[in-house]
Each structure stands twice: as structure tokens, then as C-alpha cells.
mmCIF file of C-alpha atoms in Angstrom:
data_model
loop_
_atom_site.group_PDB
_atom_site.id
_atom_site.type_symbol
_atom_site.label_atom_id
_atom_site.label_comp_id
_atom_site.label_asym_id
_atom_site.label_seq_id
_atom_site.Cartn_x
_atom_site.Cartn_y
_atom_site.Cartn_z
ATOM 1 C CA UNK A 119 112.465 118.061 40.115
ATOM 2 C CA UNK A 120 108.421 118.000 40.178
ATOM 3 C CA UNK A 121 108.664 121.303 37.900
ATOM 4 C CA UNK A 122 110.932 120.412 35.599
ATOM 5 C CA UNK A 123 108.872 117.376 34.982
ATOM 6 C CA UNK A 124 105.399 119.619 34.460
ATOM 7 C CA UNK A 125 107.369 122.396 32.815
ATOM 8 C CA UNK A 126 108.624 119.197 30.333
ATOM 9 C CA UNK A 127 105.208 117.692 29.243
ATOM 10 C CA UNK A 128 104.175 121.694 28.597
ATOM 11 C CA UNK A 129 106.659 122.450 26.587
ATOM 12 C CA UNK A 130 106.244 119.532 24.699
ATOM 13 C CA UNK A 131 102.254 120.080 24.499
ATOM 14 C CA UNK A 132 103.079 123.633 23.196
ATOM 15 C CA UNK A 133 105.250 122.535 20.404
ATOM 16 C CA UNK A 134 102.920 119.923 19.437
ATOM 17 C CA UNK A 135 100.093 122.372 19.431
ATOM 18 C CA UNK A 136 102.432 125.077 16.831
ATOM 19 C CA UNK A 137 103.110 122.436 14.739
ATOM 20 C CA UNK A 138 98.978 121.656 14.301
ATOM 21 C CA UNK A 139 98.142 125.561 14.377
ATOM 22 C CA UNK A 140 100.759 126.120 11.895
ATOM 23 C CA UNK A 141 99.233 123.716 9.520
ATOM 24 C CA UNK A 142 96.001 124.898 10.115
ATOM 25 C CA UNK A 143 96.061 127.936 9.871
ATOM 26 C CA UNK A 144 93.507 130.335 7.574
ATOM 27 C CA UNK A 145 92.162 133.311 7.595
ATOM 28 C CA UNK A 146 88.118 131.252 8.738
ATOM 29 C CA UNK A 147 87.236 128.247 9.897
ATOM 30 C CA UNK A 148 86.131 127.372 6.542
ATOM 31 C CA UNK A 149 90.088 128.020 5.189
ATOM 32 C CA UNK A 150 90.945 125.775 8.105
ATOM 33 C CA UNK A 151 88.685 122.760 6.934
ATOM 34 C CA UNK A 152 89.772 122.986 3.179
ATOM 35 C CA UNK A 153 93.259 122.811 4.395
ATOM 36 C CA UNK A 154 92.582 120.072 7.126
ATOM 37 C CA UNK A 155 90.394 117.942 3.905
ATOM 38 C CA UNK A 156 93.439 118.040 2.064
ATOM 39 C CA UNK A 157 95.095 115.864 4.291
ATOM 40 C CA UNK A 158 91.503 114.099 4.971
ATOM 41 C CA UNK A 159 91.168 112.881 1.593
ATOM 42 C CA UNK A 160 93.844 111.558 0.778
ATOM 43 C CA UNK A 161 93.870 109.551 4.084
ATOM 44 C CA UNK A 162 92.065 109.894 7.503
ATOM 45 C CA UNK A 163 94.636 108.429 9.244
ATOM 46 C CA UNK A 164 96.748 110.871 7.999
ATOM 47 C CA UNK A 165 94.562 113.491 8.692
ATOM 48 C CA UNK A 166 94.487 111.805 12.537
ATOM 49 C CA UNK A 167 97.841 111.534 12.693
ATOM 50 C CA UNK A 168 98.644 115.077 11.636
ATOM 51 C CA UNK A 169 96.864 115.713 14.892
ATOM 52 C CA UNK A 170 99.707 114.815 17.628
ATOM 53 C CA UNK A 171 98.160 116.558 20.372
ATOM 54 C CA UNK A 172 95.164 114.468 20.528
ATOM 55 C CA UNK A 173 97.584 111.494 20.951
ATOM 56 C CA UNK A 174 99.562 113.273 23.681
ATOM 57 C CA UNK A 175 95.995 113.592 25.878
ATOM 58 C CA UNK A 176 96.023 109.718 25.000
ATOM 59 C CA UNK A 177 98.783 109.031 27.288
ATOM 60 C CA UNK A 178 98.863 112.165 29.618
ATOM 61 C CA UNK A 179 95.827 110.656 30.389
ATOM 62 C CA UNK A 180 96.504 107.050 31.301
ATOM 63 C CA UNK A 181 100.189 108.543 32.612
ATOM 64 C CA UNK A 182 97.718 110.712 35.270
ATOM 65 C CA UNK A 183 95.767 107.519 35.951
ATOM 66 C CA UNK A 184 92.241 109.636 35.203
ATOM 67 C CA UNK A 185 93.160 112.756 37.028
ATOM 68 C CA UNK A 186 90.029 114.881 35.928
ATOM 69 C CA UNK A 187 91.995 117.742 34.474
ATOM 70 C CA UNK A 188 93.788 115.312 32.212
ATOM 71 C CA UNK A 189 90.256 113.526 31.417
ATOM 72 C CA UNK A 190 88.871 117.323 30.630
ATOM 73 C CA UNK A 191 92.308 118.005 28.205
ATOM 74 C CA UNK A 192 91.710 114.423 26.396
ATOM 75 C CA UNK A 193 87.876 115.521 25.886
ATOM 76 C CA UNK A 194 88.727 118.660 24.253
ATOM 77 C CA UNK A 195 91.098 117.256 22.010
ATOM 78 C CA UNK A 196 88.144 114.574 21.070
ATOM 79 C CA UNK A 197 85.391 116.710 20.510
ATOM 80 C CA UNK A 198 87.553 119.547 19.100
ATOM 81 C CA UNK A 199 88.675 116.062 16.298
ATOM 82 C CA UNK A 200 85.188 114.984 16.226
ATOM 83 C CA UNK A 201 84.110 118.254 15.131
ATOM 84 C CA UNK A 202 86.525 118.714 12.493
ATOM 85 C CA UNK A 203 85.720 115.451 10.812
ATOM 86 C CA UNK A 204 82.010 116.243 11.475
ATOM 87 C CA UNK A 205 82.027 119.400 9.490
ATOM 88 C CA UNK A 206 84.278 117.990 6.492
ATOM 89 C CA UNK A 207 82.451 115.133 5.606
ATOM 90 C CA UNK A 208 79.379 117.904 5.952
ATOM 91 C CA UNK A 209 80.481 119.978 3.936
ATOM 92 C CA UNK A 210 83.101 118.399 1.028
ATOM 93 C CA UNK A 211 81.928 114.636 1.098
ATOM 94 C CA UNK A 212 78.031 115.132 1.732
ATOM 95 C CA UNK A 213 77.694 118.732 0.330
ATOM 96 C CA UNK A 214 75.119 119.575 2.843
ATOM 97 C CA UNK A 215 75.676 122.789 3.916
ATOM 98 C CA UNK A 216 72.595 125.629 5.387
ATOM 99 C CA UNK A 217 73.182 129.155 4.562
ATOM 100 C CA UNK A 218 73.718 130.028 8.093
ATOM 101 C CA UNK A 219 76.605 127.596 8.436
ATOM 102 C CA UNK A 220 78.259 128.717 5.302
ATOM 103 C CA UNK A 221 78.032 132.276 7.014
ATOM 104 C CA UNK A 222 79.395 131.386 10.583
ATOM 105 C CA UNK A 223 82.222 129.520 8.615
ATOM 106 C CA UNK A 224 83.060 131.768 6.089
ATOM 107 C CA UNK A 225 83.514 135.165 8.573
ATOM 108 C CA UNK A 226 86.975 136.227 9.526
ATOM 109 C CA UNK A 227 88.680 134.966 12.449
ATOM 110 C CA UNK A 228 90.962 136.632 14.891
ATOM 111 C CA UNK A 229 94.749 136.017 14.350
ATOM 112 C CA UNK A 230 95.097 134.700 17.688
ATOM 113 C CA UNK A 231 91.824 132.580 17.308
ATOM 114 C CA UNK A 232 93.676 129.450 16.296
ATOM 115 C CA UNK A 233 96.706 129.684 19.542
ATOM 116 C CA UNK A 234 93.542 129.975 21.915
ATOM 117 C CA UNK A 235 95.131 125.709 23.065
ATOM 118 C CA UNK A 236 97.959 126.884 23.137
ATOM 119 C CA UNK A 237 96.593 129.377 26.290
ATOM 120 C CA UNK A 238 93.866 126.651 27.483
ATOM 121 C CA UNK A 239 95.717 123.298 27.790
ATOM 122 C CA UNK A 240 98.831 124.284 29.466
ATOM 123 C CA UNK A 241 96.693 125.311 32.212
ATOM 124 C CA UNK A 242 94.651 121.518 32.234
ATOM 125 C CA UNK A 243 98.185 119.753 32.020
ATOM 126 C CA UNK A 244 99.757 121.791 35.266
ATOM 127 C CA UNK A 245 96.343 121.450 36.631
ATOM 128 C CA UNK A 246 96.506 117.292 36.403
ATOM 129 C CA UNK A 247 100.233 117.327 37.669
ATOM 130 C CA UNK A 248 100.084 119.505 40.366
#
């Protein structure tokens, strides 16, 4: 019973996580961020809400009354959110951008780069129910 209930809220987390990878998705971080400001400008809540896994730590969260594993998942999927909105106003609202950013953003990324969550959090959410 216990595992089926784990193996439930990781399955879920993992199909929540393909849908925001495969919307993501570029060949750099800086392909990511013009496809992430699309959604960004024309609303940020739409741009947060295009983001279900951070509301999924939300509740796993409170649902694991604090468990520090859940705590650690919810953090990541803040600062990982943070970050994101962070670098696009940074780059397409302010236009402030050093050289050494624009390189760092611009070089290829690994294919498997973006499913790196999809590896991570699993772990963090058997972790908290176990």
C-alpha cells in the first residue's frame, strides 16, 4: 500500500517534470530563457503557472508536514524559478548582460542536461516518504 502511494506522487512528479522539460527545451540555456520569456511576457503568472512542479513541492511539502527532503525538493524548485525570472528580466527586460554571461549562456548543452529533475527529485520525494 505504502509503495503504491510513493510510486503515485513519483509518477506524477515525473510527468509534471516532461511536460516543463518539453516546453523548455533548447539547444542552451539562453534558447531555454527566450522560450520561457515568451510565456513571461505575455504574463508572469502564466509563466508561473506553466511551472506545475514548483506547485507540486507546494503541497508535497505541507502533505510531509516539513520532512527535510520535501523542504530540500520545494527549495530547488524555488531557486531553480527564482533563477529563471532572475536571468530574464536580466537579460530581455533590463538588457544588462556581461560578456561572460552571454558566453556561459550561449554554449551548448547536453541533451540530457534539461531531464537532470527528472533523475534528482524522484530521489527527494521517496526520500520524504520513506
Amino acid at each position: 500500500m505504502i509503495e503504491e502511494y510513493i510510486l503515485n506522487y513519483v509518477l506524477l512528479f515525473v510527468f509534471l517534470e516532461f511536460y516543463e522539460v518539453s516546453w523548455q527545451k533548447a539547444p542552451s540555456i539562453m534558447g531555454m530563457l527566450v522560450r520561457m520569456h515568451k510565456y513571461y511576457e505575455k504574463n508572469v503568472l502564466l509563466f508561473l503557472i506553466m511551472h506545475p512542479t514548483f506547485y507540486f513541492s507546494i503541497g508535497f511539502v505541507m502533505l510531509c508536514e516539513y520532512n527535510t527532503y520535501a523542504v530540500i525538493l520545494f527549495l530547488i524548485k524555488t531557486i531553480d524559478i527564482a533563477t529563471k525570472i532572475q536571468l530574464i528580466e536580466q537579460i530581455f527586460v533590463k538588457k544588462e548582460l556581461s560578456k561572460e554571461l552571454t558566453l556561459a549562456l550561449l554554449a551548448p548543452i547536453n541533451n540530457f542536461l534539461p531531464y537532470i529533475g527528472i533523475a534528482i527529485y524522484p530521489v527527494l520525494i521517496v526520500l520524504a516518504l520513506g
